[in-house]
Structure formats: C-alpha cells, structure tokens
Amino acid sequence: MGAVADGLALGAATTAEQAPSEASAAGDMLLMVLTGVMWALSLAALAGAAWLMGRWMQNREARRRAPAEGDDAGTRGGRRPGSRAARRSVRRGKRRQDNASDLDGWA
C-alpha cells in the first residue's frame, strides 16, 4: 500500500504543478480576444470586398444602359460605335430578350 500512496501523492503533486495559473488564464483570454478580433476583421474585409464588387457591377450596368456621350442618333462620328462582332452580339442579346418567355427557368 505504500507504493499506491506514493503514486497518489506523486499524482497529486503533478496535478498541482500542472494546475492553470492566473497568468495562463489571462493569456488564454487574450488569445480568445485576439481570435475574435481576427474573425471580425476578416468578415469586415469580405463584406468590403462584396460591397466594392456590387458597386462595380452597378456602375458597369449603368454604363451599359446609358447612351454614349454626344450620341443623339445612336452614331458617333458618322458610324456606329463598337466592332461588328459587338453589334451582332448586342442584336443577338436583344433578340433573345424579346423572345424570352416569362416562364423560362421554371422547368
């Protein structure tokens, strides 16, 4: 029984030495706060990037819909703006939009 008592005493001594101190608790709390700050900053960065991308897409859509400056009759300098392929693409898009059903995508 002496060996068992010594083992228990040794176990109690090691657990007392391994018990968390106030300094380690403060360190853990500091690490948790820093982790929270890191999460908040990363979420703010993602939200900022999403906001910037949304603004960029709105501006892009506004530029696409707005007529060119000084463009009353749809021509600039006596000829249509853009390349032939771009004009064909615009015509194709308009045709698809006109022919599109309201029920597209319900399949």
mmCIF file with all atom_site columns, C-alpha atoms in Angstrom:
data_model
loop_
_atom_site.group_PDB
_atom_site.id
_atom_site.type_symbol
_atom_site.label_atom_id
_atom_site.label_alt_id
_atom_site.label_comp_id
_atom_site.label_asym_id
_atom_site.label_entity_id
_atom_site.label_seq_id
_atom_site.pdbx_PDB_ins_code
_atom_site.Cartn_x
_atom_site.Cartn_y
_atom_site.Cartn_z
_atom_site.occupancy
_atom_site.B_iso_or_equiv
_atom_site.pdbx_formal_charge
_atom_site.auth_seq_id
_atom_site.auth_comp_id
_atom_site.auth_asym_id
_atom_site.auth_atom_id
_atom_site.pdbx_PDB_model_num
ATOM 1   C CA . MET A 1 1   ? 0.000   0.000  0.000   1.00 0.00 ? 1   MET A CA 1
ATOM 2   C CA . GLY A 1 2   ? 2.941   2.278  0.443   1.00 0.00 ? 2   GLY A CA 1
ATOM 3   C CA . ALA A 1 3   ? 3.529   2.241  -3.336  1.00 0.00 ? 3   ALA A CA 1
ATOM 4   C CA . VAL A 1 4   ? -0.087  3.170  -4.001  1.00 0.00 ? 4   VAL A CA 1
ATOM 5   C CA . ALA A 1 5   ? 0.063   6.038  -1.509  1.00 0.00 ? 5   ALA A CA 1
ATOM 6   C CA . ASP A 1 6   ? 3.313   7.238  -3.060  1.00 0.00 ? 6   ASP A CA 1
ATOM 7   C CA . GLY A 1 7   ? 1.732   7.041  -6.515  1.00 0.00 ? 7   GLY A CA 1
ATOM 8   C CA . LEU A 1 8   ? -1.268  9.051  -5.370  1.00 0.00 ? 8   LEU A CA 1
ATOM 9   C CA . ALA A 1 9   ? 0.953   11.610 -3.704  1.00 0.00 ? 9   ALA A CA 1
ATOM 10  C CA . LEU A 1 10  ? 3.059   11.847 -6.852  1.00 0.00 ? 10  LEU A CA 1
ATOM 11  C CA . GLY A 1 11  ? -0.102  12.251 -8.933  1.00 0.00 ? 11  GLY A CA 1
ATOM 12  C CA . ALA A 1 12  ? -1.382  14.986 -6.674  1.00 0.00 ? 12  ALA A CA 1
ATOM 13  C CA . ALA A 1 13  ? 1.921   16.808 -6.883  1.00 0.00 ? 13  ALA A CA 1
ATOM 14  C CA . THR A 1 14  ? 1.988   16.734 -10.677 1.00 0.00 ? 14  THR A CA 1
ATOM 15  C CA . THR A 1 15  ? -1.596  17.912 -10.957 1.00 0.00 ? 15  THR A CA 1
ATOM 16  C CA . ALA A 1 16  ? -0.907  20.762 -8.541  1.00 0.00 ? 16  ALA A CA 1
ATOM 17  C CA . GLU A 1 17  ? 2.085   21.755 -10.658 1.00 0.00 ? 17  GLU A CA 1
ATOM 18  C CA . GLN A 1 18  ? 0.009   21.490 -13.845 1.00 0.00 ? 18  GLN A CA 1
ATOM 19  C CA . ALA A 1 19  ? -2.915  23.457 -12.463 1.00 0.00 ? 19  ALA A CA 1
ATOM 20  C CA . PRO A 1 20  ? -3.617  26.551 -14.547 1.00 0.00 ? 20  PRO A CA 1
ATOM 21  C CA . SER A 1 21  ? -2.384  29.741 -13.025 1.00 0.00 ? 21  SER A CA 1
ATOM 22  C CA . GLU A 1 22  ? -3.917  33.186 -13.299 1.00 0.00 ? 22  GLU A CA 1
ATOM 23  C CA . ALA A 1 23  ? -1.292  34.181 -15.846 1.00 0.00 ? 23  ALA A CA 1
ATOM 24  C CA . SER A 1 24  ? -2.161  31.328 -18.180 1.00 0.00 ? 24  SER A CA 1
ATOM 25  C CA . ALA A 1 25  ? -5.885  32.091 -17.797 1.00 0.00 ? 25  ALA A CA 1
ATOM 26  C CA . ALA A 1 26  ? -5.206  35.708 -18.735 1.00 0.00 ? 26  ALA A CA 1
ATOM 27  C CA . GLY A 1 27  ? -3.117  34.519 -21.682 1.00 0.00 ? 27  GLY A CA 1
ATOM 28  C CA . ASP A 1 28  ? -5.934  32.248 -22.854 1.00 0.00 ? 28  ASP A CA 1
ATOM 29  C CA . MET A 1 29  ? -8.403  35.107 -22.551 1.00 0.00 ? 29  MET A CA 1
ATOM 30  C CA . LEU A 1 30  ? -6.103  37.367 -24.542 1.00 0.00 ? 30  LEU A CA 1
ATOM 31  C CA . LEU A 1 31  ? -5.790  34.728 -27.267 1.00 0.00 ? 31  LEU A CA 1
ATOM 32  C CA . MET A 1 32  ? -9.584  34.377 -27.425 1.00 0.00 ? 32  MET A CA 1
ATOM 33  C CA . VAL A 1 33  ? -9.985  38.151 -27.742 1.00 0.00 ? 33  VAL A CA 1
ATOM 34  C CA . LEU A 1 34  ? -7.338  38.302 -30.468 1.00 0.00 ? 34  LEU A CA 1
ATOM 35  C CA . THR A 1 35  ? -9.040  35.435 -32.300 1.00 0.00 ? 35  THR A CA 1
ATOM 36  C CA . GLY A 1 36  ? -12.351 37.302 -32.139 1.00 0.00 ? 36  GLY A CA 1
ATOM 37  C CA . VAL A 1 37  ? -10.720 40.454 -33.472 1.00 0.00 ? 37  VAL A CA 1
ATOM 38  C CA . MET A 1 38  ? -9.150  38.463 -36.306 1.00 0.00 ? 38  MET A CA 1
ATOM 39  C CA . TRP A 1 39  ? -12.543 36.973 -37.215 1.00 0.00 ? 39  TRP A CA 1
ATOM 40  C CA . ALA A 1 40  ? -14.182 40.406 -37.123 1.00 0.00 ? 40  ALA A CA 1
ATOM 41  C CA . LEU A 1 41  ? -11.504 41.914 -39.355 1.00 0.00 ? 41  LEU A CA 1
ATOM 42  C CA . SER A 1 42  ? -11.700 39.083 -41.865 1.00 0.00 ? 42  SER A CA 1
ATOM 43  C CA . LEU A 1 43  ? -15.503 39.327 -42.031 1.00 0.00 ? 43  LEU A CA 1
ATOM 44  C CA . ALA A 1 44  ? -15.243 43.096 -42.457 1.00 0.00 ? 44  ALA A CA 1
ATOM 45  C CA . ALA A 1 45  ? -12.756 42.609 -45.284 1.00 0.00 ? 45  ALA A CA 1
ATOM 46  C CA . LEU A 1 46  ? -15.083 40.143 -47.006 1.00 0.00 ? 46  LEU A CA 1
ATOM 47  C CA . ALA A 1 47  ? -18.043 42.495 -46.585 1.00 0.00 ? 47  ALA A CA 1
ATOM 48  C CA . GLY A 1 48  ? -15.992 45.369 -48.002 1.00 0.00 ? 48  GLY A CA 1
ATOM 49  C CA . ALA A 1 49  ? -14.941 43.311 -50.995 1.00 0.00 ? 49  ALA A CA 1
ATOM 50  C CA . ALA A 1 50  ? -18.557 42.291 -51.641 1.00 0.00 ? 50  ALA A CA 1
ATOM 51  C CA . TRP A 1 51  ? -19.675 45.919 -51.374 1.00 0.00 ? 51  TRP A CA 1
ATOM 52  C CA . LEU A 1 52  ? -16.986 47.078 -53.800 1.00 0.00 ? 52  LEU A CA 1
ATOM 53  C CA . MET A 1 53  ? -17.891 44.346 -56.260 1.00 0.00 ? 53  MET A CA 1
ATOM 54  C CA . GLY A 1 54  ? -21.561 45.328 -56.026 1.00 0.00 ? 54  GLY A CA 1
ATOM 55  C CA . ARG A 1 55  ? -20.760 48.972 -56.694 1.00 0.00 ? 55  ARG A CA 1
ATOM 56  C CA . TRP A 1 56  ? -18.556 47.995 -59.634 1.00 0.00 ? 56  TRP A CA 1
ATOM 57  C CA . MET A 1 57  ? -21.345 45.873 -61.112 1.00 0.00 ? 57  MET A CA 1
ATOM 58  C CA . GLN A 1 58  ? -23.907 48.673 -60.656 1.00 0.00 ? 58  GLN A CA 1
ATOM 59  C CA . ASN A 1 59  ? -21.620 51.163 -62.383 1.00 0.00 ? 59  ASN A CA 1
ATOM 60  C CA . ARG A 1 60  ? -20.938 48.678 -65.152 1.00 0.00 ? 60  ARG A CA 1
ATOM 61  C CA . GLU A 1 61  ? -24.654 48.116 -65.682 1.00 0.00 ? 61  GLU A CA 1
ATOM 62  C CA . ALA A 1 62  ? -25.320 51.871 -65.681 1.00 0.00 ? 62  ALA A CA 1
ATOM 63  C CA . ARG A 1 63  ? -22.590 52.419 -68.275 1.00 0.00 ? 63  ARG A CA 1
ATOM 64  C CA . ARG A 1 64  ? -24.001 49.603 -70.377 1.00 0.00 ? 64  ARG A CA 1
ATOM 65  C CA . ARG A 1 65  ? -27.528 51.037 -70.327 1.00 0.00 ? 65  ARG A CA 1
ATOM 66  C CA . ALA A 1 66  ? -26.620 54.717 -70.720 1.00 0.00 ? 66  ALA A CA 1
ATOM 67  C CA . PRO A 1 67  ? -26.156 56.077 -74.239 1.00 0.00 ? 67  PRO A CA 1
ATOM 68  C CA . ALA A 1 68  ? -22.740 57.289 -75.236 1.00 0.00 ? 68  ALA A CA 1
ATOM 69  C CA . GLU A 1 69  ? -21.996 60.977 -74.615 1.00 0.00 ? 69  GLU A CA 1
ATOM 70  C CA . GLY A 1 70  ? -22.893 63.175 -77.577 1.00 0.00 ? 70  GLY A CA 1
ATOM 71  C CA . ASP A 1 71  ? -24.796 60.277 -79.086 1.00 0.00 ? 71  ASP A CA 1
ATOM 72  C CA . ASP A 1 72  ? -28.242 61.569 -80.094 1.00 0.00 ? 72  ASP A CA 1
ATOM 73  C CA . ALA A 1 73  ? -28.910 59.359 -83.105 1.00 0.00 ? 73  ALA A CA 1
ATOM 74  C CA . GLY A 1 74  ? -27.028 56.305 -81.900 1.00 0.00 ? 74  GLY A CA 1
ATOM 75  C CA . THR A 1 75  ? -23.981 57.087 -84.016 1.00 0.00 ? 75  THR A CA 1
ATOM 76  C CA . ARG A 1 76  ? -20.655 58.564 -83.135 1.00 0.00 ? 76  ARG A CA 1
ATOM 77  C CA . GLY A 1 77  ? -18.539 60.213 -85.797 1.00 0.00 ? 77  GLY A CA 1
ATOM 78  C CA . GLY A 1 78  ? -20.843 59.077 -88.592 1.00 0.00 ? 78  GLY A CA 1
ATOM 79  C CA . ARG A 1 79  ? -20.650 55.379 -87.786 1.00 0.00 ? 79  ARG A CA 1
ATOM 80  C CA . ARG A 1 80  ? -21.959 53.057 -85.119 1.00 0.00 ? 80  ARG A CA 1
ATOM 81  C CA . PRO A 1 81  ? -19.795 52.600 -82.033 1.00 0.00 ? 81  PRO A CA 1
ATOM 82  C CA . GLY A 1 82  ? -18.088 49.292 -81.440 1.00 0.00 ? 82  GLY A CA 1
ATOM 83  C CA . SER A 1 83  ? -16.975 46.499 -83.679 1.00 0.00 ? 83  SER A CA 1
ATOM 84  C CA . ARG A 1 84  ? -19.168 44.452 -85.984 1.00 0.00 ? 84  ARG A CA 1
ATOM 85  C CA . ALA A 1 85  ? -18.973 41.470 -83.622 1.00 0.00 ? 85  ALA A CA 1
ATOM 86  C CA . ALA A 1 86  ? -20.071 43.646 -80.694 1.00 0.00 ? 86  ALA A CA 1
ATOM 87  C CA . ARG A 1 87  ? -23.049 44.996 -82.646 1.00 0.00 ? 87  ARG A CA 1
ATOM 88  C CA . ARG A 1 88  ? -24.013 41.451 -83.656 1.00 0.00 ? 88  ARG A CA 1
ATOM 89  C CA . SER A 1 89  ? -23.762 40.354 -80.030 1.00 0.00 ? 89  SER A CA 1
ATOM 90  C CA . VAL A 1 90  ? -25.984 43.234 -78.898 1.00 0.00 ? 90  VAL A CA 1
ATOM 91  C CA . ARG A 1 91  ? -28.561 42.435 -81.578 1.00 0.00 ? 91  ARG A CA 1
ATOM 92  C CA . ARG A 1 92  ? -28.498 38.760 -80.622 1.00 0.00 ? 92  ARG A CA 1
ATOM 93  C CA . GLY A 1 93  ? -28.974 39.651 -76.951 1.00 0.00 ? 93  GLY A CA 1
ATOM 94  C CA . LYS A 1 94  ? -31.902 41.931 -77.726 1.00 0.00 ? 94  LYS A CA 1
ATOM 95  C CA . ARG A 1 95  ? -33.496 39.242 -79.866 1.00 0.00 ? 95  ARG A CA 1
ATOM 96  C CA . ARG A 1 96  ? -33.103 36.672 -77.101 1.00 0.00 ? 96  ARG A CA 1
ATOM 97  C CA . GLN A 1 97  ? -34.551 39.090 -74.576 1.00 0.00 ? 97  GLN A CA 1
ATOM 98  C CA . ASP A 1 98  ? -37.553 39.811 -76.807 1.00 0.00 ? 98  ASP A CA 1
ATOM 99  C CA . ASN A 1 99  ? -38.171 36.117 -77.441 1.00 0.00 ? 99  ASN A CA 1
ATOM 100 C CA . ALA A 1 100 ? -37.671 35.040 -73.834 1.00 0.00 ? 100 ALA A CA 1
ATOM 101 C CA . SER A 1 101 ? -40.702 33.744 -72.021 1.00 0.00 ? 101 SER A CA 1
ATOM 102 C CA . ASP A 1 102 ? -41.666 34.846 -68.540 1.00 0.00 ? 102 ASP A CA 1
ATOM 103 C CA . LEU A 1 103 ? -41.723 31.185 -67.582 1.00 0.00 ? 103 LEU A CA 1
ATOM 104 C CA . ASP A 1 104 ? -38.109 30.474 -68.553 1.00 0.00 ? 104 ASP A CA 1
ATOM 105 C CA . GLY A 1 105 ? -36.282 28.738 -65.753 1.00 0.00 ? 105 GLY A CA 1
ATOM 106 C CA . TRP A 1 106 ? -39.424 27.090 -64.342 1.00 0.00 ? 106 TRP A CA 1
ATOM 107 C CA . ALA A 1 107 ? -38.660 23.739 -65.975 1.00 0.00 ? 107 ALA A CA 1
#
